[in-house]
PDB file of C-alpha atoms and ligand atoms in Angstrom:
ATOM      1  CA  UNK A   1       0.000   0.000   0.000  1.00  0.00           C
ATOM      2  CA  UNK A   2       1.347   3.458  -0.883  1.00  0.00           C
ATOM      3  CA  UNK A   3       1.383   6.462   1.442  1.00  0.00           C
ATOM      4  CA  UNK A   4       0.332   8.859  -1.329  1.00  0.00           C
ATOM      5  CA  UNK A   5      -2.230  10.632   0.892  1.00  0.00           C
ATOM      6  CA  UNK A   6       0.008  11.231   3.908  1.00  0.00           C
ATOM      7  CA  UNK A   7      -0.588  14.724   5.284  1.00  0.00           C
ATOM      8  CA  UNK A   8      -4.053  14.994   3.728  1.00  0.00           C
ATOM      9  CA  UNK A   9      -7.395  15.044   5.470  1.00  0.00           C
ATOM     10  CA  UNK A  10     -10.571  13.452   4.152  1.00  0.00           C
ATOM     11  CA  UNK A  11     -14.205  13.897   5.206  1.00  0.00           C
ATOM     12  CA  UNK A  12     -16.325  10.878   4.297  1.00  0.00           C
ATOM     13  CA  UNK A  13     -20.087  10.835   4.868  1.00  0.00           C
ATOM     14  CA  UNK A  14     -22.074   7.671   5.536  1.00  0.00           C
ATOM     15  CA  UNK A  15     -18.839   6.100   6.764  1.00  0.00           C
ATOM     16  CA  UNK A  16     -20.243   3.766   9.428  1.00  0.00           C
ATOM     17  CA  UNK A  17     -20.684   0.840   7.054  1.00  0.00           C
ATOM     18  CA  UNK A  18     -20.722  -0.329   3.452  1.00  0.00           C
ATOM     19  CA  UNK A  19     -19.131   1.745   0.720  1.00  0.00           C
ATOM     20  CA  UNK A  20     -18.396   4.704   3.023  1.00  0.00           C
ATOM     21  CA  UNK A  21     -16.489   2.524   5.482  1.00  0.00           C
ATOM     22  CA  UNK A  22     -14.540   0.915   2.630  1.00  0.00           C
ATOM     23  CA  UNK A  23     -13.631   4.385   1.317  1.00  0.00           C
ATOM     24  CA  UNK A  24     -12.574   5.669   4.764  1.00  0.00           C
ATOM     25  CA  UNK A  25     -10.480   2.532   5.313  1.00  0.00           C
ATOM     26  CA  UNK A  26      -8.784   2.777   1.913  1.00  0.00           C
ATOM     27  CA  UNK A  27      -7.979   6.493   2.346  1.00  0.00           C
ATOM     28  CA  UNK A  28      -6.550   5.921   5.845  1.00  0.00           C
ATOM     29  CA  UNK A  29      -4.410   3.028   4.537  1.00  0.00           C
ATOM     30  CA  UNK A  30      -2.910   5.465   2.052  1.00  0.00           C
ATOM     31  CA  UNK A  31      -1.976   7.811   4.900  1.00  0.00           C
ATOM     32  CA  UNK A  32      -4.902  10.264   5.117  1.00  0.00           C
ATOM     33  CA  UNK A  33      -6.539  11.401   8.345  1.00  0.00           C
ATOM     34  CA  UNK A  34     -10.238  10.635   7.951  1.00  0.00           C
ATOM     35  CA  UNK A  35     -13.283  12.283   9.513  1.00  0.00           C
ATOM     36  CA  UNK A  36     -15.989   9.606   9.417  1.00  0.00           C
ATOM     37  CA  UNK A  37     -19.465  11.119   9.428  1.00  0.00           C
ATOM     38  CA  UNK A  38     -22.704   9.221  10.035  1.00  0.00           C
ATOM     39  CA  UNK A  39     -26.033   9.391  11.874  1.00  0.00           C
ATOM     40  CA  UNK A  40     -25.625   5.907  13.329  1.00  0.00           C
ATOM     41  CA  UNK A  41     -23.319   6.578  16.268  1.00  0.00           C
ATOM     42  CA  UNK A  42     -23.044   2.978  17.466  1.00  0.00           C
ATOM     43  CA  UNK A  43     -21.967   1.617  14.093  1.00  0.00           C
ATOM     44  CA  UNK A  44     -19.788   4.680  13.539  1.00  0.00           C
ATOM     45  CA  UNK A  45     -17.825   4.195  16.765  1.00  0.00           C
ATOM     46  CA  UNK A  46     -17.142   0.565  15.798  1.00  0.00           C
ATOM     47  CA  UNK A  47     -16.128   1.586  12.271  1.00  0.00           C
ATOM     48  CA  UNK A  48     -13.751   4.311  13.466  1.00  0.00           C
ATOM     49  CA  UNK A  49     -12.191   1.885  15.927  1.00  0.00           C
ATOM     50  CA  UNK A  50     -11.504  -0.550  13.070  1.00  0.00           C
ATOM     51  CA  UNK A  51      -9.391   2.162  11.397  1.00  0.00           C
ATOM     52  CA  UNK A  52      -7.599   3.431  14.503  1.00  0.00           C
ATOM     53  CA  UNK A  53      -5.710   6.659  15.184  1.00  0.00           C
ATOM     54  CA  UNK A  54      -6.197   8.214  11.768  1.00  0.00           C
ATOM     55  CA  UNK A  55      -9.995   8.202  12.155  1.00  0.00           C
ATOM     56  CA  UNK A  56     -12.259  10.774  13.797  1.00  0.00           C
ATOM     57  CA  UNK A  57     -15.887   9.717  14.332  1.00  0.00           C
ATOM     58  CA  UNK A  58     -18.347  12.591  13.894  1.00  0.00           C
ATOM     59  CA  UNK A  59     -22.070  12.113  14.455  1.00  0.00           C
ATOM     60  CA  UNK A  60     -23.989  14.271  11.985  1.00  0.00           C
ATOM     61  CA  UNK A  61     -27.040  14.218   9.746  1.00  0.00           C
ATOM     62  CA  UNK A  62     -25.881  15.474   6.342  1.00  0.00           C
ATOM     63  CA  UNK A  63     -29.339  16.844   5.579  1.00  0.00           C
ATOM     64  CA  UNK A  64     -28.996  19.424   8.403  1.00  0.00           C
ATOM     65  CA  UNK A  65     -26.839  22.478   7.735  1.00  0.00           C
ATOM     66  CA  UNK A  66     -26.034  22.941  11.439  1.00  0.00           C
ATOM     67  CA  UNK A  67     -24.771  19.369  11.789  1.00  0.00           C
ATOM     68  CA  UNK A  68     -22.660  19.668   8.657  1.00  0.00           C
ATOM     69  CA  UNK A  69     -21.077  22.974   9.716  1.00  0.00           C
ATOM     70  CA  UNK A  70     -20.185  21.542  13.124  1.00  0.00           C
ATOM     71  CA  UNK A  71     -18.753  18.379  11.572  1.00  0.00           C
ATOM     72  CA  UNK A  72     -16.500  20.365   9.236  1.00  0.00           C
ATOM     73  CA  UNK A  73     -15.365  22.517  12.186  1.00  0.00           C
ATOM     74  CA  UNK A  74     -14.503  19.462  14.313  1.00  0.00           C
ATOM     75  CA  UNK A  75     -12.579  18.010  11.381  1.00  0.00           C
ATOM     76  CA  UNK A  76     -10.449  21.074  10.709  1.00  0.00           C
ATOM     77  CA  UNK A  77      -9.838  21.549  14.458  1.00  0.00           C
ATOM     78  CA  UNK A  78      -8.552  17.987  14.744  1.00  0.00           C
ATOM     79  CA  UNK A  79      -6.563  17.735  11.504  1.00  0.00           C
ATOM     80  CA  UNK A  80      -5.734  21.387  10.735  1.00  0.00           C
ATOM     81  CA  UNK A  81      -7.444  21.506   7.322  1.00  0.00           C
ATOM     82  CA  UNK A  82      -9.481  19.564   4.795  1.00  0.00           C
ATOM     83  CA  UNK A  83      -8.356  18.337   1.373  1.00  0.00           C
ATOM     84  CA  UNK A  84     -10.798  15.612   0.334  1.00  0.00           C
ATOM     85  CA  UNK A  85     -14.595  15.523   0.590  1.00  0.00           C
ATOM     86  CA  UNK A  86     -16.422  12.300  -0.246  1.00  0.00           C
ATOM     87  CA  UNK A  87     -20.214  12.672  -0.357  1.00  0.00           C
ATOM     88  CA  UNK A  88     -21.312   9.080   0.099  1.00  0.00           C
ATOM     89  CA  UNK A  89     -24.232   9.119   2.581  1.00  0.00           C
ATOM     90  CA  UNK A  90     -27.417   8.004   0.899  1.00  0.00           C
ATOM     91  CA  UNK A  91     -30.678   6.131   1.324  1.00  0.00           C
ATOM     92  CA  UNK A  92     -32.443   4.059  -1.285  1.00  0.00           C
ATOM     93  CA  UNK A  93     -36.115   3.170  -0.744  1.00  0.00           C
ATOM     94  CA  UNK A  94     -37.457   0.736  -3.358  1.00  0.00           C
ATOM     95  CA  UNK A  95     -40.935   2.331  -3.311  1.00  0.00           C
ATOM     96  CA  UNK A  96     -43.210   2.113  -6.345  1.00  0.00           C
ATOM     97  CA  UNK A  97     -43.728   5.512  -7.930  1.00  0.00           C
ATOM     98  CA  UNK A  98     -47.407   5.708  -6.955  1.00  0.00           C
ATOM     99  CA  UNK A  99     -46.565   5.016  -3.299  1.00  0.00           C
ATOM    100  CA  UNK A 100     -43.922   7.715  -2.820  1.00  0.00           C
ATOM    101  CA  UNK A 101     -45.210  10.249  -0.316  1.00  0.00           C
ATOM    102  CA  UNK A 102     -44.173  13.889  -0.334  1.00  0.00           C
ATOM    103  CA  UNK A 103     -42.311  13.317   2.956  1.00  0.00           C
ATOM    104  CA  UNK A 104     -40.375  10.338   1.525  1.00  0.00           C
ATOM    105  CA  UNK A 105     -39.504  12.290  -1.647  1.00  0.00           C
ATOM    106  CA  UNK A 106     -38.206  15.176   0.480  1.00  0.00           C
ATOM    107  CA  UNK A 107     -36.189  12.874   2.771  1.00  0.00           C
ATOM    108  CA  UNK A 108     -34.432  11.090  -0.123  1.00  0.00           C
ATOM    109  CA  UNK A 109     -33.578  14.348  -1.867  1.00  0.00           C
ATOM    110  CA  UNK A 110     -32.523  15.961   1.446  1.00  0.00           C
ATOM    111  CA  UNK A 111     -29.985  13.240   2.246  1.00  0.00           C
ATOM    112  CA  UNK A 112     -28.783  12.193  -1.205  1.00  0.00           C
ATOM    113  CA  UNK A 113     -28.625  15.594  -2.906  1.00  0.00           C
ATOM    114  CA  UNK A 114     -29.016  18.485  -0.452  1.00  0.00           C
ATOM    115  CA  UNK A 115     -26.610  16.723   1.914  1.00  0.00           C
ATOM    116  CA  UNK A 116     -23.903  16.807  -0.751  1.00  0.00           C
ATOM    117  CA  UNK A 117     -24.639  20.472  -1.474  1.00  0.00           C
ATOM    118  CA  UNK A 118     -24.364  21.365   2.228  1.00  0.00           C
ATOM    119  CA  UNK A 119     -21.095  19.473   2.648  1.00  0.00           C
ATOM    120  CA  UNK A 120     -19.597  21.024  -0.505  1.00  0.00           C
ATOM    121  CA  UNK A 121     -20.563  24.523   0.607  1.00  0.00           C
ATOM    122  CA  UNK A 122     -19.222  24.101   4.147  1.00  0.00           C
ATOM    123  CA  UNK A 123     -16.001  22.449   2.947  1.00  0.00           C
ATOM    124  CA  UNK A 124     -15.352  24.936   0.166  1.00  0.00           C
ATOM    125  CA  UNK A 125     -13.126  27.474   1.994  1.00  0.00           C
ATOM    126  CA  UNK A 126     -10.900  24.626   3.237  1.00  0.00           C
ATOM    127  CA  UNK A 127     -10.750  22.873  -0.147  1.00  0.00           C
ATOM    128  CA  UNK A 128      -9.800  26.178  -1.787  1.00  0.00           C
ATOM    129  CA  UNK A 129      -6.951  26.556   0.708  1.00  0.00           C
ATOM    130  CA  UNK A 130      -5.859  23.048  -0.194  1.00  0.00           C
ATOM    131  CA  UNK A 131      -5.715  24.154  -3.852  1.00  0.00           C
ATOM    132  CA  UNK A 132      -4.278  21.560  -6.249  1.00  0.00           C
ATOM    133  CA  UNK A 133      -4.719  18.836  -3.633  1.00  0.00           C
ATOM    134  CA  UNK A 134      -8.405  19.714  -3.169  1.00  0.00           C
ATOM    135  CA  UNK A 135     -10.815  16.972  -4.202  1.00  0.00           C
ATOM    136  CA  UNK A 136     -14.558  16.317  -4.110  1.00  0.00           C
ATOM    137  CA  UNK A 137     -15.884  12.878  -5.006  1.00  0.00           C
ATOM    138  CA  UNK A 138     -19.635  12.303  -5.059  1.00  0.00           C
ATOM    139  CA  UNK A 139     -20.939   8.759  -4.830  1.00  0.00           C
ATOM    140  CA  UNK A 140     -23.766   8.766  -7.357  1.00  0.00           C
ATOM    141  CA  UNK A 141     -25.228   5.587  -8.875  1.00  0.00           C
ATOM    142  CA  UNK A 142     -25.723   3.828 -12.158  1.00  0.00           C
ATOM    143  CA  UNK A 143     -29.412   4.462 -11.421  1.00  0.00           C
ATOM    144  CA  UNK A 144     -28.847   8.195 -11.980  1.00  0.00           C
ATOM    145  CA  UNK A 145     -27.418   7.420 -15.420  1.00  0.00           C
ATOM    146  CA  UNK A 146     -29.831   4.785 -16.770  1.00  0.00           C
ATOM    147  CA  UNK A 147     -32.961   5.005 -14.626  1.00  0.00           C
ATOM    148  CA  UNK A 148     -32.338   2.115 -12.253  1.00  0.00           C
ATOM    149  CA  UNK A 149     -33.697  -1.415 -12.445  1.00  0.00           C
ATOM    150  CA  UNK A 150     -35.665  -1.646  -9.181  1.00  0.00           C
ATOM    151  CA  UNK A 151     -34.969   1.509  -7.173  1.00  0.00           C
ATOM    152  CA  UNK A 152     -37.390   4.395  -6.500  1.00  0.00           C
ATOM    153  CA  UNK A 153     -37.815   7.398  -8.823  1.00  0.00           C
ATOM    154  CA  UNK A 154     -36.794   9.768  -6.008  1.00  0.00           C
ATOM    155  CA  UNK A 155     -33.494   7.890  -5.656  1.00  0.00           C
ATOM    156  CA  UNK A 156     -32.883   8.009  -9.414  1.00  0.00           C
ATOM    157  CA  UNK A 157     -33.659  11.748  -9.502  1.00  0.00           C
ATOM    158  CA  UNK A 158     -31.352  12.442  -6.534  1.00  0.00           C
ATOM    159  CA  UNK A 159     -28.442  10.606  -8.156  1.00  0.00           C
ATOM    160  CA  UNK A 160     -28.977  12.259 -11.544  1.00  0.00           C
ATOM    161  CA  UNK A 161     -28.995  15.562  -9.650  1.00  0.00           C
ATOM    162  CA  UNK A 162     -25.728  14.657  -7.953  1.00  0.00           C
ATOM    163  CA  UNK A 163     -24.099  14.098 -11.346  1.00  0.00           C
ATOM    164  CA  UNK A 164     -25.324  17.564 -12.391  1.00  0.00           C
ATOM    165  CA  UNK A 165     -24.015  19.142  -9.172  1.00  0.00           C
ATOM    166  CA  UNK A 166     -20.655  17.493  -9.863  1.00  0.00           C
ATOM    167  CA  UNK A 167     -20.394  19.060 -13.321  1.00  0.00           C
ATOM    168  CA  UNK A 168     -21.472  22.478 -12.061  1.00  0.00           C
ATOM    169  CA  UNK A 169     -18.904  22.494  -9.240  1.00  0.00           C
ATOM    170  CA  UNK A 170     -16.177  21.068 -11.482  1.00  0.00           C
ATOM    171  CA  UNK A 171     -16.408  24.200 -13.634  1.00  0.00           C
ATOM    172  CA  UNK A 172     -16.643  26.561 -10.664  1.00  0.00           C
ATOM    173  CA  UNK A 173     -13.681  25.144  -8.759  1.00  0.00           C
ATOM    174  CA  UNK A 174     -11.321  24.433 -11.656  1.00  0.00           C
ATOM    175  CA  UNK A 175      -9.671  27.842 -11.293  1.00  0.00           C
ATOM    176  CA  UNK A 176      -8.720  26.912  -7.716  1.00  0.00           C
ATOM    177  CA  UNK A 177      -7.226  23.587  -8.849  1.00  0.00           C
ATOM    178  CA  UNK A 178      -9.897  21.652  -6.948  1.00  0.00           C
ATOM    179  CA  UNK A 179     -11.309  18.711  -8.918  1.00  0.00           C
ATOM    180  CA  UNK A 180     -14.874  17.438  -8.588  1.00  0.00           C
ATOM    181  CA  UNK A 181     -15.872  13.999  -9.840  1.00  0.00           C
ATOM    182  CA  UNK A 182     -18.435  11.241  -9.390  1.00  0.00           C
ATOM    183  CA  UNK A 183     -18.172   7.541  -8.941  1.00  0.00           C
ATOM    184  CA  UNK A 184     -21.258   5.739 -10.227  1.00  0.00           C
ATOM    185  CA  UNK A 185     -21.440   2.302  -8.616  1.00  0.00           C
ATOM    186  CA  UNK A 186     -23.660  -0.444  -9.907  1.00  0.00           C
ATOM    187  CA  UNK A 187     -25.251  -2.866  -7.437  1.00  0.00           C
ATOM    188  CA  UNK A 188     -22.804  -3.373  -4.568  1.00  0.00           C
ATOM    189  CA  UNK A 189     -22.907  -5.924  -1.748  1.00  0.00           C
ATOM    190  CA  UNK A 190     -23.687  -3.836   1.366  1.00  0.00           C
ATOM    191  CA  UNK A 191     -26.472  -3.677   3.965  1.00  0.00           C
ATOM    192  CA  UNK A 192     -28.391  -1.511   1.495  1.00  0.00           C
ATOM    193  CA  UNK A 193     -28.728  -4.290  -1.100  1.00  0.00           C
ATOM    194  CA  UNK A 194     -28.818  -7.104   1.491  1.00  0.00           C
ATOM    195  CA  UNK A 195     -32.208  -5.660   2.522  1.00  0.00           C
ATOM    196  CA  UNK A 196     -33.611  -6.132  -0.994  1.00  0.00           C
ATOM    197  CA  UNK A 197     -35.982  -9.077  -1.567  1.00  0.00           C
ATOM    198  CA  UNK A 198     -34.157 -12.063  -3.100  1.00  0.00           C
ATOM    199  CA  UNK A 199     -36.153 -11.770  -6.319  1.00  0.00           C
ATOM    200  CA  UNK A 200     -35.022  -8.155  -6.716  1.00  0.00           C
ATOM    201  CA  UNK A 201     -31.383  -9.118  -6.099  1.00  0.00           C
ATOM    202  CA  UNK A 202     -31.638 -11.886  -8.702  1.00  0.00           C
ATOM    203  CA  UNK A 203     -33.355  -9.572 -11.191  1.00  0.00           C
ATOM    204  CA  UNK A 204     -30.609  -6.951 -10.873  1.00  0.00           C
ATOM    205  CA  UNK A 205     -27.815  -9.538 -11.021  1.00  0.00           C
ATOM    206  CA  UNK A 206     -29.256 -10.930 -14.255  1.00  0.00           C
ATOM    207  CA  UNK A 207     -28.593  -7.534 -15.910  1.00  0.00           C
ATOM    208  CA  UNK A 208     -24.906  -7.377 -14.880  1.00  0.00           C
ATOM    209  CA  UNK A 209     -22.549  -8.730 -17.587  1.00  0.00           C
ATOM    210  CA  UNK A 210     -19.818  -9.527 -14.999  1.00  0.00           C
ATOM    211  CA  UNK A 211     -22.454 -11.612 -13.203  1.00  0.00           C
ATOM    212  CA  UNK A 212     -22.102 -10.357  -9.628  1.00  0.00           C
ATOM    213  CA  UNK A 213     -22.516  -7.371  -7.319  1.00  0.00           C
ATOM    214  CA  UNK A 214     -19.465  -5.150  -6.703  1.00  0.00           C
ATOM    215  CA  UNK A 215     -17.520  -5.360  -3.459  1.00  0.00           C
ATOM    216  CA  UNK A 216     -17.459  -2.076  -1.509  1.00  0.00           C
ATOM    217  CA  UNK A 217     -13.639  -2.133  -1.748  1.00  0.00           C
ATOM    218  CA  UNK A 218     -13.906  -1.990  -5.549  1.00  0.00           C
ATOM    219  CA  UNK A 219     -15.848   1.278  -5.317  1.00  0.00           C
ATOM    220  CA  UNK A 220     -13.284   2.605  -2.811  1.00  0.00           C
ATOM    221  CA  UNK A 221     -10.471   1.898  -5.322  1.00  0.00           C
ATOM    222  CA  UNK A 222     -12.125   4.229  -7.837  1.00  0.00           C
ATOM    223  CA  UNK A 223     -12.440   6.948  -5.180  1.00  0.00           C
ATOM    224  CA  UNK A 224      -8.757   6.515  -4.241  1.00  0.00           C
ATOM    225  CA  UNK A 225      -7.767   7.056  -7.866  1.00  0.00           C
ATOM    226  CA  UNK A 226      -9.864  10.219  -8.189  1.00  0.00           C
ATOM    227  CA  UNK A 227      -8.442  11.813  -5.015  1.00  0.00           C
ATOM    228  CA  UNK A 228      -4.839  10.949  -5.894  1.00  0.00           C
ATOM    229  CA  UNK A 229      -2.324  13.163  -7.734  1.00  0.00           C
ATOM    230  CA  UNK A 230      -2.651  10.684 -10.632  1.00  0.00           C
ATOM    231  CA  UNK A 231      -6.114  12.104 -11.350  1.00  0.00           C
ATOM    232  CA  UNK A 232      -5.088  15.791 -11.223  1.00  0.00           C
ATOM    233  CA  UNK A 233      -6.396  16.370 -14.779  1.00  0.00           C
ATOM    234  CA  UNK A 234      -9.721  14.564 -14.295  1.00  0.00           C
ATOM    235  CA  UNK A 235     -12.640  16.802 -13.375  1.00  0.00           C
ATOM    236  CA  UNK A 236     -16.392  16.779 -13.971  1.00  0.00           C
ATOM    237  CA  UNK A 237     -16.176  13.076 -14.807  1.00  0.00           C
ATOM    238  CA  UNK A 238     -18.363  10.160 -13.786  1.00  0.00           C
ATOM    239  CA  UNK A 239     -16.354   6.978 -13.283  1.00  0.00           C
ATOM    240  CA  UNK A 240     -18.538   3.908 -13.844  1.00  0.00           C
ATOM    241  CA  UNK A 241     -17.914   0.916 -11.567  1.00  0.00           C
ATOM    242  CA  UNK A 242     -20.855  -1.238 -12.536  1.00  0.00           C
ATOM    243  CA  UNK A 243     -19.704  -4.603 -13.953  1.00  0.00           C
ATOM    244  CA  UNK A 244     -20.977  -3.583 -17.396  1.00  0.00           C
ATOM    245  CA  UNK A 245     -24.560  -2.939 -16.243  1.00  0.00           C
ATOM    246  CA  UNK A 246     -24.559   0.387 -18.093  1.00  0.00           C
ATOM    247  CA  UNK A 247     -22.297   0.830 -21.114  1.00  0.00           C
ATOM    248  CA  UNK A 248     -22.015   4.219 -22.800  1.00  0.00           C
TER     249      UNK A 248
HETATM  250  N1  NAD B   1     -25.048  -0.549  -2.459  1.00  0.00           N
HETATM  251  C1  NAD B   1     -25.338  -0.284  -3.719  1.00  0.00           C
HETATM  252  O1  NAD B   1     -25.748  -1.165  -4.505  1.00  0.00           O
HETATM  253  C2  NAD B   1     -25.147   1.102  -4.278  1.00  0.00           C
HETATM  254  C3  NAD B   1     -25.185   1.281  -5.668  1.00  0.00           C
HETATM  255  C4  NAD B   1     -25.023   2.550  -6.191  1.00  0.00           C
HETATM  256  C5  NAD B   1     -24.829   3.626  -5.351  1.00  0.00           C
HETATM  257  N2  NAD B   1     -24.793   3.426  -4.000  1.00  0.00           N
HETATM  258  C6  NAD B   1     -24.616   4.606  -3.155  1.00  0.00           C
HETATM  259  O2  NAD B   1     -23.484   4.436  -2.339  1.00  0.00           O
HETATM  260  C7  NAD B   1     -23.670   5.131  -1.103  1.00  0.00           C
HETATM  261  C8  NAD B   1     -23.406   4.175   0.059  1.00  0.00           C
HETATM  262  O3  NAD B   1     -24.260   3.066  -0.084  1.00  0.00           O
HETATM  263  P1  NAD B   1     -24.138   1.756   0.826  1.00  0.00           P
HETATM  264  O4  NAD B   1     -24.593   0.636  -0.008  1.00  0.00           O
HETATM  265  O5  NAD B   1     -22.818   1.704   1.489  1.00  0.00           O
HETATM  266  O6  NAD B   1     -25.308   2.084   1.891  1.00  0.00           O
HETATM  267  P2  NAD B   1     -25.474   1.617   3.421  1.00  0.00           P
HETATM  268  O7  NAD B   1     -26.936   1.731   3.686  1.00  0.00           O
HETATM  269  O8  NAD B   1     -24.794   0.326   3.649  1.00  0.00           O
HETATM  270  O9  NAD B   1     -24.693   2.761   4.218  1.00  0.00           O
HETATM  271  C9  NAD B   1     -25.116   4.099   4.159  1.00  0.00           C
HETATM  272  C10 NAD B   1     -24.636   4.841   5.391  1.00  0.00           C
HETATM  273  O10 NAD B   1     -25.116   6.192   5.291  1.00  0.00           O
HETATM  274  C11 NAD B   1     -25.573   6.587   6.581  1.00  0.00           C
HETATM  275  N3  NAD B   1     -26.554   7.664   6.469  1.00  0.00           N
HETATM  276  C12 NAD B   1     -27.843   7.574   6.049  1.00  0.00           C
HETATM  277  N4  NAD B   1     -28.449   8.755   6.153  1.00  0.00           N
HETATM  278  C13 NAD B   1     -27.531   9.628   6.643  1.00  0.00           C
HETATM  279  C14 NAD B   1     -27.571  10.999   6.990  1.00  0.00           C
HETATM  280  N5  NAD B   1     -28.693  11.709   6.865  1.00  0.00           N
HETATM  281  N6  NAD B   1     -26.443  11.586   7.452  1.00  0.00           N
HETATM  282  C15 NAD B   1     -25.299  10.858   7.624  1.00  0.00           C
HETATM  283  N7  NAD B   1     -25.217   9.550   7.317  1.00  0.00           N
HETATM  284  C16 NAD B   1     -26.312   8.935   6.852  1.00  0.00           C
HETATM  285  C17 NAD B   1     -26.181   5.319   7.169  1.00  0.00           C
HETATM  286  O11 NAD B   1     -26.302   5.399   8.585  1.00  0.00           O
HETATM  287  C18 NAD B   1     -25.198   4.268   6.696  1.00  0.00           C
HETATM  288  O12 NAD B   1     -24.154   4.065   7.637  1.00  0.00           O
HETATM  289  C19 NAD B   1     -25.100   5.670  -1.130  1.00  0.00           C
HETATM  290  O13 NAD B   1     -25.088   7.010  -1.547  1.00  0.00           O
HETATM  291  C20 NAD B   1     -25.766   4.812  -2.190  1.00  0.00           C
HETATM  292  O14 NAD B   1     -26.839   5.456  -2.820  1.00  0.00           O
HETATM  293  C21 NAD B   1     -24.948   2.194  -3.441  1.00  0.00           C
END
């Protein structure tokens, strides 16, 4: 394992489990200090402990501006700055379109899309200071690119919106040297998909040319590339990690 991120600080949302935990672990292994943000304090404490000294557990709801501001403050107090923001927290109800209530629509958009906006805005002054090392990676979804096989329309809309936010910020922050990219995972083996009915899992798997769900670590690898110096000239991009589910 390289130490290419030594001296850098990352802020990873939804880091208590699944893809977020895999990302936090991979960044810490490469030398970064990692603020791990989640609403589930019990799982978060366990997750941070699994990483050790380089991790800071921060309880916050990304859909609340106050929580996000405080989390960024705690992070910069502890590590002295912030170079890498990974917007990963997300929820994915499988609701049929006709059954989506206004409250559920608002909740999905508030976490998956507004949460990323709030984190980007609060992190911005620190990322600008970081300059050419500054990185934002948004964890979108193949569903935001192709409509999704079984997931709700609110989820699809939130992830398509996240891809749009990525492009908008990529243009805005290019002059500062800060890059902004997306990773678009296909179906990945985490608690999120483990909750799906078996028929849904089988239906999705049948559409994946590589014939399996991704491992969370495979999504983390893509994030590690995008935050590294090797990706300094990549911005506004969406990196597909989907086993061939969506080919463009
Ligand atoms: N698993 C998949 O198949 C898949 C596919 C494509 C995209 N994604 C995306 O990847 C991201 C991570 O997915 P996962 O499979 O690891 O999910 P997961 O459900 O296993 O983990 C999500 C984490 O986010 C946290 N979280 C939820 N709401 C939050 C909030 N308001 N504030 C802070 N934290 C919050 C949860 O507590 C949980 O720890 C999500 O954005 C998801 O949409 C997942």
